[in-house]
Every structure is written in C-alpha cells, then in structure tokens.
C-alpha cells in the first residue's frame, strides 16, 4: 500500500472494506443508458458513442415549468420530461458526468451529425480546465488543467492514436494530437477523463479524451438521412468556401443490426496578416551614431570599445523586423463507417472505420530587414534603448533588406479500423475484446523559399515604441527589381508517419450486489518515423567565384561590400508585387514589396531537380511496445446512511522503447550518416482510486488519487542531434530519458440543482516527480564533434561557423515540478423567469492554475570579445517558471436561448498569457499573451426536418500576440485572422 502514501492507502483500505457493507443495501446510482448497447454494463463506456435520449420533440419541453432535479429514470420507469435541441445535448452531457465515479466532462451532439462547434478543440475549450491553442484562427491543440498537448492522450472509438498535421509555422512531430485534422461533423460525443482509473489507458498527466463517431444501433428503426450545407466567408481574405456533411444510417426492425456512414467536406482560403520579429537578439554594429566600433568598416578589423558601441551591442534588437501576409488554403475530407450487430441482448459486435484527409497550402510573403548575424556591416543612428534593454528604434544604413516568398504544400491522411466484441457470458460475468490499427501520414512534398536581397540599403528605420504595432519604413525602393538579387533558394520536403496497433481484453465480474471486479490485459505498439531533406543553398559561396546553382554567375567574395557586389542572380523578371494589406500597421509603414515569384524562380534555378541532402536532426524514429494489465474493484452502497461509489485498482505497464537517429562523420571530405539505435525498457505500477459520495440526491462529492505518467517527448529521444545555424544552437537528444511521472490528487463537489443545471467546484494538485529539462552550455561548434556539413547551407553559421559561441542543449532527467489549481463551473436554465425569458440558459466556468518548475537556458550576453568584436557566451541561467502551455487563468461563458423553433448561442473565451517553450539568442522563454475569442450562432427550424443556421467565429477579430522573453515581453509576432461567417441549412429524414 505504500505506493500512494498514507492518505491514499487508507482510502484504498476503505474501498476494499465497503463491499461487505454494500450487500445490505445497494445505492440507487443510475447506470449510464446508451441506446443500442446490450443489457450488460459496457466495460468500455466511451467506446460507444453517447447519444442524447428522446427522439420525439416535445414543444412544451422548452417552456413548461419543471420541478425538482431531473435524473436518468431507473430501469422500468419512464422519463416525465423530454428535452430537445441544445438542451438535450446538455442533458446527455450532464448524465455522463453525473453517472461516472471518476471526474469526467462530456460534449454531446444534440442530434446525429450535429456537433455544437465547427472545430473539436473549440468545443473542448467550453469544458472547465481546458484551454486551446489556435493556428490560422482555428483550434489545433488543447491544454488540460495547465498541462500541454503532449500530456493528453486521445482515443478515437476507444483506441489511442495520434493525428499529426503539418499545419502551423512548424510541423507537429510529437505526441500532441492535432484536432484540426478532423471535421467536427464526424463525431457525436467527446468524453474527457480528468482523473485516472486502473481500467483507463495510461499515458496522460493531463487527461484522456475520447472522440466517438457513429453508433447505428443508437438510432431509430429504419432509414435515417441527414445532410447539411454551409457557405463560409472570411472578412479578411474576402473568400467563400463550402462546408458539406451527410449521414446515412439504417437499423433493422428488430433492432439487432445497424449500419451507418458519414462524410464531411470543407474548403477555405483565409489570410493571416501582421508583423513578426523572429525573436530579438544582441549584436555588435559597425558604428553607432557616428562612433566607429571597428577599425575598418563593414568587414574585418579590430573592435574599438566605447560606451555607445557596447550599450547598443548588448541591448536587444529585432532580428528580422517584418510585415507580411500568410495564406492558408485548406481542404478537409472525412469519412466514417460503422456496422453493429447485436443478435441477442448478451452480444454486440461493432466494426468502426475512419478516414480523414487534411490538405493545406501555406503561402507566406514578407518584406523585412535581416539584422540577424549581419549587424557587423550595419551603421545605426537615431536610436533609443528602453527600460527593458530593448533597442526599440533606430535608423539603419548598409542594411540587408530582404523580401521572402515561402510556400508549403502538405497533406495529412489518417486511417483507423477497429472492432469490438461485447459479450455477456452469464448474468454476472462479461467481457469486451477489442483491437484495431491506425495510421497518420503527414507529408510535405514542397516547402520552398526564395529570397531577394539588397545588402547595402540606406535609410531604413524601425520603431517598436508601440511594441505590438511597429513602424517599419524602408528608405530605398523595395519594388524596383534593379535593387535586388536572388540570393538564396530553399526546399525542405519531409514526411512523418505515426502508427498504432492495439489489442485489449476487458472483463467484469459482479461478485455480489454492489461489488464488481474488473480485470484486463493490453498490447499496444506505437511507431514514429520522420525524415527530412534539404535542397537549400546560397547562390554565391563565401569565397566568391562560380555560383552554386547554375554555375553561370561570377560571384564577389563576401569581403566585397557595396552596390557592385554580386551575391545572387539579378531579380529581373523573376519577381511579383505584394501588399501587406490590413496588418495592423501604423501610418508611415512601407506596405508594398517586390518578392520572388515561386514558379518563375523555381524554373529558372531548377530547384526541384536538385538532389536533396538528408537533414540529420529531422530524420529519426521511435518504436514503443507497451504490454500490461490491470485489476480494479468497483463498489457502491450505503455506509452509515451515506451513499457512495468507488473504484480502486492498479495498472501495470511495461514499455520497450527503441530510438533511432543519424550520426554524421566526415572523412576525406565525404560525410556519412550512420543510423544509431538505442533500446531500453521500464516498468510502471499505476495505482488509482476514485470515490464518489452522495450526501443528497442532488449533491456529489468526488475524490481521487492516482499515479500517472506521460512518456518523453519524441523529439527528445533521438540519439542524434539537430543544428540551428540561424540561432547558433545545437540540440542533442537523450534516448535514456525517464517518463514524466506524477502523483495526482483531485477533490470536487457537484450540485445538480435543476434540470440541465449544475454548480461545481474542483481542486486538483499534481506532484511531478520526474520532469525532463534542458541542460545548456556554451561552446564552439568544434567542441560538439559534429562535421561542418550538418550546418544548414543557407544559414549564417554555414559561412561563419565560429563567428560566435554556440548554445549546446540536451535534455536530462530533472528534479520535478508541481501544479495546483481550481475549477469553478455553473450551468443553469432560467426556468424561474417569466415569459420568454425562461428559454434562456447559461454555461460558465473559470479555471485558476499555478505551477513551479526549474529550467536551464542561456541568458543574455554581458561581454564583447576582443579583438574580434563578437558577443561573449550566453551564460547558463536557471529559472523557476510555470510549466509550458500553462495559463494561470481561463474563463469561458455561453449564453443561450432556445424555444420550439428558434435557438441562439453566444460564447466568449479568455485565456491568460502562457509560456510556450524555451527561447534562444539570450531570451528567457517565449510564449503567447492573453487572448479573447467571441463566437455566436443562430438556428431556426422551418419544419421539423429542415433547419437554417447562421454562425460567426472570432467576431472581435482578436489579434494573436506572441512574445519572446518572459520579463521583457518583446514582440515575437502580432497577427489576426479575420471574422468567419457561415450560413447554411440542414435536413433530416
């Protein structure tokens, strides 16, 4: 019993003693009623989709007064009230929560193929304790009770899986689940398990999220057809797009056989407009307000110390200040199929399939100045340094003006097929046998960048006095091809594949009334493979001579500076014009630029015909095989007049892990990449106990204690490493990392004070015993032992590998972290109000979380080396901060109205700032500032079978603000996505 400490051990003893008392009088705790299930209690309730009860609309249900709390009727009784519409979905969700011993929350579609939000993540943020991270204006990943996406496990139809998209500024190559891969119309319920159970899949410090699709035996007898069509419009891009969904379902007259299929399709073409600094950095300039910092201008020479040069060099300036546009053209297709057969009340066999395809073209256009690693040639004047040591404004001469055009084509395909067999062997013993496979294949065949440079531009100025909306003014023409040369070409195709194979046996034995034993075994095989390639090159080598692309150009050596220098092909007719549009820019900002034309530049340079090289850091794999089992005791009854229910048990899992990465070595000028594989295994015993007490019919008090784990980040497990030649950073993996392990404590109180109503308060705490952290040191590139060939060819470090000291990072097993918080939630109808006001209702919740963890990062440089004039090392700094992805406060509220024909909802969601991860170039952490999103929808039933709808998302056109450095809050990016409106119709027959 020592594995949970004194309190939990005592609770477990109590739970095991309770069955002897339970036989006297079993508590009247209603069993979950799931249409279409056999008579037995399903060993895996989340495996079958939750369907709201009541298929016949009762017009009086939304207006007639109701007395007393509404509960699920006991077997053999009839419900007195039938609720419909949105209230029906709330009712079903509350039933899931109320009837569980552990802490769960649910979202249920009010009808077939009618999920309440356009995005699954956006629905999840309505649940207390859940916040979302948006990308391109859509929810992509979730944070549960302060723990980020990698700490949440997601199951589709009862099977754990990972859906990886290539959306966003960077691809997801980790355990996080991308919710934007799926159309929400494919699902009819989400169940979130916030506390662990021995019978629940392990792997989560945050939550286990069940996504459930079709359930044909839960529908009506005969044929059902549902279809919907919507047109979406974005007021920033001014583009329209279709959103279509349909479902066909049939259930036999005797209710023993059902089949269903659904499909959803959508296409959008939206914009993201704003500015980006690509972090802030320190750097030594050529001159400061006329004071020369080197004995010779632009190149070479010896550093000449002065107060002006030192203060400007050690202040932080934007690395690549820029405005631009990002276009997201997205297409989703989703198909589900389900077959269920229940020849008797004792048997049910289900087969479920899911296919999803998510395609995106992401196109970026930027007008910028490349201060990054080019400070040596730049003269600054008219500058100002603020209280946070930021060089917030300056005028630059001999600046590297750059325009950039980027395009990435990507596709994610997700496949899953699974089956389950539920069988009552006797009145007291039953089992579920389930298994299946899933695969997520995220490919990027094209990730191309072309850049135009003007490397001696004059009169450029920037002003970050308004940190989120800087003024960026270019002193020379940025639309004249004569000023530009095509200086770099890049293409980085890649592919990431995740696979799951799952088999589980779950059994239940009703030992006596009020006492049940669950036991089961599991096998799960997870494989992760990612590979990356590069066609990157600078056009001209550092030493000059023939260009590296066509061999037709005579390049100047990099020591030559000025308008006669040749460092690329003349822009000529290779460009196109673009305008930054409504990016939130102040007056005086330059808005039009000449950028490379992707098609023309690719054809001219023959980019796609170049032989790609392997990106060592982006080519790796992890294989995990998990075997184990569990035993769980479930009890319910009365003790001293107090009703209770509890489960207690232990889960054992053995993890066998194999990590593969590439090791590079150069001999005789030839670089060879050799796969290196490291294997390991570890065992975990994960006890858990959940207790629910029922002081009255309307009040539930819950408590839970458990041991939980999350396996290490996939990117951290590689025995290889990656090189960031732009930030002078090397990152090595560590295949010997321990998992994140924690002890979780939960206690909550729920008051079901009226139909579709609840007031609840939950307290939670997690003591994280093992928490991998990054260990950082500074050193030369030579000290890493890596060959120069692994530095990206287009990065500044490729030409000057020892220009400054490198940050060398590797993850190690840390000392742990702590997290604690509180959730408060209210859901209520307004039945007590007169007239039409009684048709209103409200959902509101607030989450307060705090945590503490220690991190090691490279802090700001404090010295300048002599005689070379480079920045000194970035000193290793240990800092205590919150866990990554944790917002200390989150608020959500929905006000709704619903009568027999008309319904409307308005929702608001607030999330406070949070750290997203470690930063670079001397900044301590980076993350996102607070966000506020407002959505609304209205529906009107023309007939019982036909409904019209109008919806709007992001109605305030909220800007997403990202920062670098926790203390200084320097602007990383500030952009917006516009408002999206949807108008459509839905029919059911």
PDB file of N, CA and C in Angstrom, residues 13-25 512-515 635-639 644:
ATOM      1  N   UNK A  13      -7.973   1.016   1.554  1.00  0.00           N
ATOM      2  CA  UNK A  13      -8.463   0.044   2.533  1.00  0.00           C
ATOM      3  C   UNK A  13      -9.956   0.205   2.735  1.00  0.00           C
ATOM      4  N   UNK A  14     -10.417   1.484   2.838  1.00  0.00           N
ATOM      5  CA  UNK A  14     -11.843   1.742   2.986  1.00  0.00           C
ATOM      6  C   UNK A  14     -12.622   1.196   1.807  1.00  0.00           C
ATOM      7  N   UNK A  15     -12.110   1.423   0.593  1.00  0.00           N
ATOM      8  CA  UNK A  15     -12.822   0.977  -0.603  1.00  0.00           C
ATOM      9  C   UNK A  15     -12.940  -0.543  -0.646  1.00  0.00           C
ATOM     10  N   UNK A  16     -11.926  -1.254  -0.159  1.00  0.00           N
ATOM     11  CA  UNK A  16     -11.963  -2.705  -0.204  1.00  0.00           C
ATOM     12  C   UNK A  16     -12.843  -3.295   0.899  1.00  0.00           C
ATOM     13  N   UNK A  17     -13.035  -2.529   1.970  1.00  0.00           N
ATOM     14  CA  UNK A  17     -13.909  -2.990   3.044  1.00  0.00           C
ATOM     15  C   UNK A  17     -15.377  -2.743   2.714  1.00  0.00           C
ATOM     16  N   UNK A  18     -15.646  -1.709   1.911  1.00  0.00           N
ATOM     17  CA  UNK A  18     -17.016  -1.292   1.636  1.00  0.00           C
ATOM     18  C   UNK A  18     -17.909  -2.390   1.065  1.00  0.00           C
ATOM     19  N   UNK A  19     -17.430  -3.351   0.235  1.00  0.00           N
ATOM     20  CA  UNK A  19     -18.337  -4.341  -0.335  1.00  0.00           C
ATOM     21  C   UNK A  19     -19.120  -5.127   0.704  1.00  0.00           C
ATOM     22  N   UNK A  20     -18.527  -5.387   1.840  1.00  0.00           N
ATOM     23  CA  UNK A  20     -19.253  -6.164   2.847  1.00  0.00           C
ATOM     24  C   UNK A  20     -20.446  -5.399   3.375  1.00  0.00           C
ATOM     25  N   UNK A  21     -20.348  -4.065   3.372  1.00  0.00           N
ATOM     26  CA  UNK A  21     -21.472  -3.247   3.815  1.00  0.00           C
ATOM     27  C   UNK A  21     -22.474  -3.084   2.686  1.00  0.00           C
ATOM     28  N   UNK A  22     -21.959  -3.100   1.443  1.00  0.00           N
ATOM     29  CA  UNK A  22     -22.799  -2.816   0.291  1.00  0.00           C
ATOM     30  C   UNK A  22     -23.911  -3.826   0.128  1.00  0.00           C
ATOM     31  N   UNK A  23     -23.682  -5.078   0.533  1.00  0.00           N
ATOM     32  CA  UNK A  23     -24.694  -6.101   0.311  1.00  0.00           C
ATOM     33  C   UNK A  23     -25.971  -5.822   1.082  1.00  0.00           C
ATOM     34  N   UNK A  24     -25.873  -4.993   2.127  1.00  0.00           N
ATOM     35  CA  UNK A  24     -27.074  -4.686   2.898  1.00  0.00           C
ATOM     36  C   UNK A  24     -28.059  -3.873   2.086  1.00  0.00           C
ATOM     37  N   UNK A  25     -27.568  -2.843   1.392  1.00  0.00           N
ATOM     38  CA  UNK A  25     -28.476  -2.016   0.570  1.00  0.00           C
ATOM     39  C   UNK A  25     -27.647  -1.342  -0.505  1.00  0.00           C
ATOM     40  N   UNK A 512     -20.992  -9.639  -6.104  1.00  0.00           N
ATOM     41  CA  UNK A 512     -22.239  -9.580  -5.355  1.00  0.00           C
ATOM     42  C   UNK A 512     -22.842  -8.220  -5.612  1.00  0.00           C
ATOM     43  N   UNK A 513     -24.032  -7.994  -5.136  1.00  0.00           N
ATOM     44  CA  UNK A 513     -24.676  -6.710  -5.398  1.00  0.00           C
ATOM     45  C   UNK A 513     -23.834  -5.583  -4.794  1.00  0.00           C
ATOM     46  N   UNK A 514     -23.453  -4.631  -5.614  1.00  0.00           N
ATOM     47  CA  UNK A 514     -22.648  -3.514  -5.153  1.00  0.00           C
ATOM     48  C   UNK A 514     -21.162  -3.761  -5.156  1.00  0.00           C
ATOM     49  N   UNK A 515     -20.704  -4.921  -5.605  1.00  0.00           N
ATOM     50  CA  UNK A 515     -19.278  -5.209  -5.633  1.00  0.00           C
ATOM     51  C   UNK A 515     -18.924  -5.871  -6.957  1.00  0.00           C
ATOM     52  N   UNK A 635     -17.140  -0.602  -6.162  1.00  0.00           N
ATOM     53  CA  UNK A 635     -18.104  -0.831  -5.093  1.00  0.00           C
ATOM     54  C   UNK A 635     -19.115   0.299  -5.064  1.00  0.00           C
ATOM     55  N   UNK A 636     -20.320  -0.001  -4.533  1.00  0.00           N
ATOM     56  CA  UNK A 636     -21.300   1.035  -4.263  1.00  0.00           C
ATOM     57  C   UNK A 636     -22.245   0.517  -3.186  1.00  0.00           C
ATOM     58  N   UNK A 637     -22.777   1.440  -2.417  1.00  0.00           N
ATOM     59  CA  UNK A 637     -23.659   1.025  -1.347  1.00  0.00           C
ATOM     60  C   UNK A 637     -23.943   2.143  -0.384  1.00  0.00           C
ATOM     61  N   UNK A 638     -24.354   1.782   0.825  1.00  0.00           N
ATOM     62  CA  UNK A 638     -24.650   2.719   1.905  1.00  0.00           C
ATOM     63  C   UNK A 638     -23.736   2.408   3.082  1.00  0.00           C
ATOM     64  N   UNK A 639     -23.209   3.452   3.704  1.00  0.00           N
ATOM     65  CA  UNK A 639     -22.440   3.263   4.918  1.00  0.00           C
ATOM     66  C   UNK A 639     -22.832   4.373   5.884  1.00  0.00           C
ATOM     67  N   UNK A 644     -22.510   5.846  -1.485  1.00  0.00           N
ATOM     68  CA  UNK A 644     -21.172   6.023  -2.027  1.00  0.00           C
ATOM     69  C   UNK A 644     -21.000   5.113  -3.241  1.00  0.00           C
TER      70      UNK A 644
END
